[in-house]
Amino acid sequence: MDIILKYFNSLNAVQAEQFSKLGTLYPEWNEKINVISRKDIGNLYTNHILHSLGIAKFYNFQPGTCVLDFGTGGGFPGIPLAILFPEVHFHLVDRIGKKLKVVQDIIEQLDLKNVTVQHGDIKEVKGKFDYVVSRAVMPLNEMVPLLRKLIAKEMRNATPNGIICLKGGDLTSELKGYKEVIVDNLSTCFEEPFFETKKVIYLPI
């Protein structure tokens, strides 16, 4: 929890309590359902929660913004971002039902009113969203055709609507051909070694 306060020191009491509860809820659930690698659960705050919040270091969602978390898995990056942006609506989608069972319980335990969950394929999602966020779900060239129709045309934010992804490693070949893509290095925000190769990728749609 201390590492969250280190980089996000303006949290209110409710947000701080919610982030603190994640440190209990995820390990408890992980004993029953393997949402996070058993070897990695000890790094929950750095490798999963803070990593998810890396998006907020570059993009500030305005109240009323609608964000789709594509392939949310155990609720990342959607749940941490929903805590940080309580006036933004997050719709979390995944095809693995048992993980969403965990996600739904954590949402209820934290009393997050700005989050909805959908079990199913991305092709079943209805509605329009200002942004789609994801964390290492699939290559951009596979993702864009699936998500393009879900991006709203009307803008609520200074940054045009589009896709925001958390990725790592060498992305040269994956990003080739996307002239408008913006790549930000999380190592410029977080000093921990985990973030040395981690990036936030933004593609306007």
Short mmCIF file of N, CA, C and O in Angstrom, two decimals, residues 111-194:
data_model
loop_
_atom_site.label_atom_id
_atom_site.label_comp_id
_atom_site.label_asym_id
_atom_site.label_seq_id
_atom_site.Cartn_x
_atom_site.Cartn_y
_atom_site.Cartn_z
N ASP A 111 -17.47 -1.45 -2.63
CA ASP A 111 -18.61 -0.57 -2.87
C ASP A 111 -18.34 0.40 -4.03
O ASP A 111 -18.62 1.59 -3.96
N LEU A 112 -17.79 -0.15 -5.11
CA LEU A 112 -17.51 0.65 -6.30
C LEU A 112 -18.78 0.77 -7.13
O LEU A 112 -19.24 -0.21 -7.72
N LYS A 113 -19.33 1.97 -7.20
CA LYS A 113 -20.57 2.21 -7.91
C LYS A 113 -20.35 2.53 -9.39
O LYS A 113 -21.32 2.61 -10.17
N ASN A 114 -19.12 2.72 -9.78
CA ASN A 114 -18.81 3.17 -11.15
C ASN A 114 -18.25 2.05 -12.02
O ASN A 114 -17.59 2.31 -13.04
N VAL A 115 -18.51 0.78 -11.62
CA VAL A 115 -17.97 -0.35 -12.37
C VAL A 115 -19.06 -1.35 -12.70
O VAL A 115 -19.88 -1.70 -11.85
N THR A 116 -19.08 -1.80 -13.96
CA THR A 116 -19.95 -2.90 -14.38
C THR A 116 -19.08 -4.00 -14.98
O THR A 116 -17.96 -3.74 -15.42
N VAL A 117 -19.62 -5.21 -14.98
CA VAL A 117 -18.85 -6.39 -15.42
C VAL A 117 -19.65 -7.15 -16.47
O VAL A 117 -20.88 -7.29 -16.35
N GLN A 118 -18.97 -7.64 -17.50
CA GLN A 118 -19.63 -8.45 -18.53
C GLN A 118 -18.80 -9.68 -18.83
O GLN A 118 -17.61 -9.58 -19.15
N HIS A 119 -19.44 -10.85 -18.73
CA HIS A 119 -18.78 -12.10 -19.07
C HIS A 119 -19.09 -12.43 -20.53
O HIS A 119 -20.25 -12.58 -20.90
N GLY A 120 -18.06 -12.53 -21.35
CA GLY A 120 -18.29 -12.86 -22.74
C GLY A 120 -17.21 -12.33 -23.65
O GLY A 120 -16.21 -11.78 -23.21
N ASP A 121 -17.44 -12.53 -24.94
CA ASP A 121 -16.49 -12.10 -25.97
C ASP A 121 -16.64 -10.62 -26.23
O ASP A 121 -17.72 -10.05 -26.06
N ILE A 122 -15.57 -9.99 -26.66
CA ILE A 122 -15.59 -8.55 -26.95
C ILE A 122 -16.62 -8.23 -28.03
O ILE A 122 -17.21 -7.14 -28.05
N LYS A 123 -16.89 -9.18 -28.92
CA LYS A 123 -17.85 -8.96 -29.99
C LYS A 123 -19.29 -8.84 -29.46
O LYS A 123 -20.18 -8.38 -30.18
N GLU A 124 -19.51 -9.25 -28.22
CA GLU A 124 -20.84 -9.18 -27.62
C GLU A 124 -21.09 -7.86 -26.89
O GLU A 124 -22.20 -7.61 -26.42
N VAL A 125 -20.06 -7.04 -26.77
CA VAL A 125 -20.19 -5.78 -26.04
C VAL A 125 -20.98 -4.77 -26.87
O VAL A 125 -20.72 -4.58 -28.06
N LYS A 126 -21.93 -4.12 -26.23
CA LYS A 126 -22.74 -3.09 -26.87
C LYS A 126 -22.36 -1.73 -26.30
O LYS A 126 -21.79 -1.62 -25.22
N GLY A 127 -22.72 -0.68 -27.02
CA GLY A 127 -22.49 0.67 -26.52
C GLY A 127 -21.23 1.28 -27.07
O GLY A 127 -20.49 0.67 -27.85
N LYS A 128 -20.97 2.52 -26.66
CA LYS A 128 -19.81 3.27 -27.11
C LYS A 128 -19.00 3.73 -25.90
O LYS A 128 -19.54 4.02 -24.85
N PHE A 129 -17.68 3.81 -26.11
CA PHE A 129 -16.77 4.17 -25.03
C PHE A 129 -15.78 5.23 -25.51
O PHE A 129 -15.39 5.24 -26.68
N ASP A 130 -15.38 6.08 -24.58
CA ASP A 130 -14.38 7.10 -24.93
C ASP A 130 -13.01 6.45 -25.12
O ASP A 130 -12.26 6.80 -26.03
N TYR A 131 -12.70 5.51 -24.25
CA TYR A 131 -11.42 4.81 -24.33
C TYR A 131 -11.60 3.32 -24.06
O TYR A 131 -12.50 2.91 -23.32
N VAL A 132 -10.72 2.53 -24.66
CA VAL A 132 -10.59 1.11 -24.30
C VAL A 132 -9.20 0.96 -23.70
O VAL A 132 -8.21 1.38 -24.30
N VAL A 133 -9.14 0.39 -22.50
CA VAL A 133 -7.85 0.12 -21.87
C VAL A 133 -7.63 -1.39 -21.81
O VAL A 133 -8.58 -2.17 -21.80
N SER A 134 -6.38 -1.80 -21.79
CA SER A 134 -6.07 -3.22 -21.68
C SER A 134 -4.65 -3.38 -21.17
O SER A 134 -3.83 -2.46 -21.26
N ARG A 135 -4.37 -4.58 -20.69
CA ARG A 135 -3.04 -4.87 -20.16
C ARG A 135 -2.55 -6.17 -20.77
O ARG A 135 -2.96 -7.27 -20.37
N ALA A 136 -1.68 -6.04 -21.78
CA ALA A 136 -1.03 -7.20 -22.42
C ALA A 136 -2.02 -8.27 -22.86
O ALA A 136 -1.83 -9.45 -22.58
N VAL A 137 -3.09 -7.86 -23.54
CA VAL A 137 -4.12 -8.81 -23.97
C VAL A 137 -3.77 -9.45 -25.31
O VAL A 137 -3.78 -10.67 -25.46
N MET A 138 -3.46 -8.61 -26.30
CA MET A 138 -3.13 -9.13 -27.63
C MET A 138 -2.42 -8.03 -28.42
O MET A 138 -2.46 -6.86 -28.04
N PRO A 139 -1.77 -8.38 -29.54
CA PRO A 139 -1.09 -7.37 -30.36
C PRO A 139 -2.07 -6.32 -30.89
O PRO A 139 -3.26 -6.61 -31.10
N LEU A 140 -1.57 -5.13 -31.11
CA LEU A 140 -2.40 -4.00 -31.53
C LEU A 140 -3.13 -4.28 -32.85
O LEU A 140 -4.29 -3.92 -33.00
N ASN A 141 -2.46 -4.95 -33.79
CA ASN A 141 -3.09 -5.19 -35.09
C ASN A 141 -4.28 -6.14 -35.01
O ASN A 141 -5.14 -6.15 -35.87
N GLU A 142 -4.32 -6.97 -33.94
CA GLU A 142 -5.48 -7.83 -33.71
C GLU A 142 -6.55 -7.10 -32.91
O GLU A 142 -7.74 -7.36 -33.06
N MET A 143 -6.11 -6.20 -32.06
CA MET A 143 -7.01 -5.49 -31.17
C MET A 143 -7.83 -4.42 -31.88
O MET A 143 -9.04 -4.30 -31.66
N VAL A 144 -7.19 -3.64 -32.72
CA VAL A 144 -7.84 -2.48 -33.35
C VAL A 144 -9.11 -2.85 -34.11
O VAL A 144 -10.15 -2.21 -33.93
N PRO A 145 -9.10 -3.89 -34.96
CA PRO A 145 -10.34 -4.22 -35.69
C PRO A 145 -11.50 -4.62 -34.77
O PRO A 145 -12.66 -4.36 -35.09
N LEU A 146 -11.18 -5.22 -33.63
CA LEU A 146 -12.21 -5.64 -32.68
C LEU A 146 -12.81 -4.47 -31.92
O LEU A 146 -13.98 -4.50 -31.53
N LEU A 147 -12.01 -3.43 -31.73
CA LEU A 147 -12.42 -2.34 -30.84
C LEU A 147 -12.88 -1.08 -31.53
O LEU A 147 -13.55 -0.24 -30.92
N ARG A 148 -12.54 -0.94 -32.80
CA ARG A 148 -12.81 0.32 -33.51
C ARG A 148 -14.28 0.74 -33.41
O ARG A 148 -14.60 1.90 -33.18
N LYS A 149 -15.20 -0.21 -33.58
CA LYS A 149 -16.63 0.12 -33.59
C LYS A 149 -17.15 0.53 -32.21
O LYS A 149 -18.25 1.09 -32.09
N LEU A 150 -16.37 0.24 -31.15
CA LEU A 150 -16.81 0.55 -29.79
C LEU A 150 -16.37 1.94 -29.31
O LEU A 150 -16.78 2.39 -28.24
N ILE A 151 -15.54 2.60 -30.11
CA ILE A 151 -15.04 3.92 -29.72
C ILE A 151 -16.02 5.00 -30.14
O ILE A 151 -16.39 5.10 -31.31
N ALA A 152 -16.45 5.81 -29.18
CA ALA A 152 -17.40 6.90 -29.45
C ALA A 152 -16.75 7.99 -30.29
O ALA A 152 -15.53 8.19 -30.23
N LYS A 153 -17.56 8.70 -31.06
CA LYS A 153 -17.04 9.81 -31.86
C LYS A 153 -17.00 11.12 -31.07
O LYS A 153 -16.12 11.95 -31.26
N GLU A 154 -17.99 11.29 -30.17
CA GLU A 154 -18.03 12.51 -29.38
C GLU A 154 -16.91 12.49 -28.34
O GLU A 154 -16.66 11.48 -27.70
N MET A 155 -16.27 13.63 -28.14
CA MET A 155 -15.14 13.71 -27.22
C MET A 155 -15.52 14.38 -25.90
O MET A 155 -16.23 15.37 -25.89
N ARG A 156 -15.04 13.82 -24.78
CA ARG A 156 -15.23 14.43 -23.46
C ARG A 156 -13.90 14.91 -22.88
O ARG A 156 -13.88 15.64 -21.90
N ASN A 157 -12.80 14.45 -23.44
CA ASN A 157 -11.47 14.70 -22.89
C ASN A 157 -10.60 15.45 -23.89
O ASN A 157 -10.87 15.47 -25.08
N ALA A 158 -9.54 16.05 -23.36
CA ALA A 158 -8.59 16.76 -24.23
C ALA A 158 -7.89 15.80 -25.17
O ALA A 158 -7.60 16.13 -26.32
N THR A 159 -7.62 14.59 -24.69
CA THR A 159 -7.01 13.55 -25.52
C THR A 159 -8.08 12.86 -26.34
O THR A 159 -9.07 12.39 -25.79
N PRO A 160 -7.95 12.82 -27.67
CA PRO A 160 -8.95 12.17 -28.51
C PRO A 160 -9.23 10.73 -28.08
O PRO A 160 -8.35 10.05 -27.54
N ASN A 161 -10.45 10.29 -28.32
CA ASN A 161 -10.85 8.93 -27.95
C ASN A 161 -9.94 7.90 -28.63
O ASN A 161 -9.46 8.12 -29.75
N GLY A 162 -9.75 6.76 -27.97
CA GLY A 162 -8.90 5.75 -28.57
C GLY A 162 -8.60 4.60 -27.64
O GLY A 162 -9.33 4.34 -26.68
N ILE A 163 -7.50 3.91 -27.92
CA ILE A 163 -7.07 2.72 -27.18
C ILE A 163 -5.83 3.06 -26.36
O ILE A 163 -4.90 3.68 -26.86
N ILE A 164 -5.84 2.64 -25.09
CA ILE A 164 -4.69 2.84 -24.21
C ILE A 164 -4.29 1.48 -23.64
O ILE A 164 -5.07 0.83 -22.95
N CYS A 165 -3.08 1.05 -23.95
CA CYS A 165 -2.62 -0.29 -23.55
C CYS A 165 -1.38 -0.22 -22.67
O CYS A 165 -0.52 0.64 -22.87
N LEU A 166 -1.31 -1.14 -21.73
CA LEU A 166 -0.09 -1.35 -20.95
C LEU A 166 0.65 -2.52 -21.57
O LEU A 166 0.11 -3.62 -21.69
N LYS A 167 1.89 -2.28 -21.99
CA LYS A 167 2.68 -3.31 -22.65
C LYS A 167 4.13 -3.22 -22.18
O LYS A 167 4.54 -2.23 -21.57
N GLY A 168 4.90 -4.27 -22.49
CA GLY A 168 6.31 -4.30 -22.12
C GLY A 168 7.18 -4.84 -23.22
O GLY A 168 6.67 -5.40 -24.20
N GLY A 169 8.48 -4.65 -23.08
CA GLY A 169 9.43 -5.21 -24.04
C GLY A 169 9.59 -4.36 -25.29
O GLY A 169 9.17 -3.21 -25.35
N ASP A 170 10.18 -4.97 -26.31
CA ASP A 170 10.43 -4.30 -27.58
C ASP A 170 9.16 -4.33 -28.43
O ASP A 170 8.70 -5.40 -28.85
N LEU A 171 8.59 -3.18 -28.70
CA LEU A 171 7.33 -3.09 -29.43
C LEU A 171 7.51 -2.57 -30.85
O LEU A 171 6.54 -2.21 -31.52
N THR A 172 8.75 -2.54 -31.32
CA THR A 172 9.06 -1.94 -32.64
C THR A 172 8.21 -2.54 -33.76
O THR A 172 7.58 -1.82 -34.53
N SER A 173 8.20 -3.85 -33.86
CA SER A 173 7.46 -4.50 -34.94
C SER A 173 5.96 -4.37 -34.76
O SER A 173 5.21 -4.17 -35.73
N GLU A 174 5.48 -4.46 -33.51
CA GLU A 174 4.05 -4.38 -33.25
C GLU A 174 3.47 -3.01 -33.60
O GLU A 174 2.35 -2.90 -34.10
N LEU A 175 4.26 -1.96 -33.37
CA LEU A 175 3.76 -0.60 -33.58
C LEU A 175 4.05 -0.07 -34.98
O LEU A 175 3.61 1.02 -35.33
N LYS A 176 4.77 -0.84 -35.77
CA LYS A 176 5.10 -0.42 -37.12
C LYS A 176 3.83 -0.21 -37.94
O LYS A 176 2.94 -1.05 -37.96
N GLY A 177 3.72 0.93 -38.56
CA GLY A 177 2.55 1.23 -39.38
C GLY A 177 1.52 2.10 -38.67
O GLY A 177 0.60 2.60 -39.31
N TYR A 178 1.67 2.25 -37.36
CA TYR A 178 0.75 3.12 -36.61
C TYR A 178 1.44 4.46 -36.37
O TYR A 178 2.10 4.67 -35.35
N LYS A 179 1.28 5.37 -37.31
CA LYS A 179 2.00 6.65 -37.27
C LYS A 179 1.55 7.55 -36.11
O LYS A 179 2.32 8.37 -35.62
N GLU A 180 0.30 7.40 -35.69
CA GLU A 180 -0.23 8.30 -34.67
C GLU A 180 -0.02 7.78 -33.25
O GLU A 180 -0.38 8.44 -32.28
N VAL A 181 0.56 6.61 -33.12
CA VAL A 181 0.71 6.00 -31.79
C VAL A 181 1.66 6.82 -30.92
O VAL A 181 2.65 7.39 -31.40
N ILE A 182 1.35 6.91 -29.64
CA ILE A 182 2.20 7.59 -28.68
C ILE A 182 2.67 6.57 -27.65
O ILE A 182 1.86 5.83 -27.09
N VAL A 183 3.97 6.51 -27.41
CA VAL A 183 4.56 5.57 -26.47
C VAL A 183 5.18 6.34 -25.30
O VAL A 183 6.04 7.20 -25.50
N ASP A 184 4.73 6.04 -24.08
CA ASP A 184 5.29 6.66 -22.89
C ASP A 184 5.91 5.57 -22.01
O ASP A 184 5.31 4.51 -21.80
N ASN A 185 7.09 5.84 -21.49
CA ASN A 185 7.80 4.87 -20.66
C ASN A 185 7.44 5.06 -19.19
O ASN A 185 7.59 6.16 -18.64
N LEU A 186 6.97 3.99 -18.55
CA LEU A 186 6.60 4.08 -17.14
C LEU A 186 7.82 4.26 -16.24
O LEU A 186 7.70 4.69 -15.09
N SER A 187 9.00 3.98 -16.77
CA SER A 187 10.23 4.18 -16.00
C SER A 187 10.47 5.65 -15.70
O SER A 187 11.25 6.00 -14.80
N THR A 188 9.81 6.54 -16.44
CA THR A 188 9.94 7.98 -16.17
C THR A 188 9.08 8.40 -14.99
O THR A 188 9.24 9.51 -14.47
N CYS A 189 8.16 7.53 -14.57
CA CYS A 189 7.24 7.83 -13.46
C CYS A 189 7.55 7.02 -12.21
O CYS A 189 7.43 7.53 -11.10
N PHE A 190 7.91 5.75 -12.42
CA PHE A 190 8.13 4.83 -11.30
C PHE A 190 9.56 4.33 -11.32
O PHE A 190 10.04 3.86 -12.35
N GLU A 191 10.24 4.37 -10.18
CA GLU A 191 11.66 4.02 -10.14
C GLU A 191 11.94 2.54 -9.91
O GLU A 191 13.08 2.10 -10.02
N GLU A 192 10.91 1.76 -9.60
CA GLU A 192 11.11 0.34 -9.34
C GLU A 192 11.58 -0.40 -10.61
O GLU A 192 11.12 -0.09 -11.70
N PRO A 193 12.46 -1.40 -10.46
CA PRO A 193 13.02 -2.14 -11.61
C PRO A 193 11.96 -2.75 -12.52
O PRO A 193 12.18 -2.88 -13.73
N PHE A 194 10.82 -3.15 -11.95
CA PHE A 194 9.75 -3.77 -12.73
C PHE A 194 9.34 -2.91 -13.92
O PHE A 194 8.92 -3.43 -14.97
#
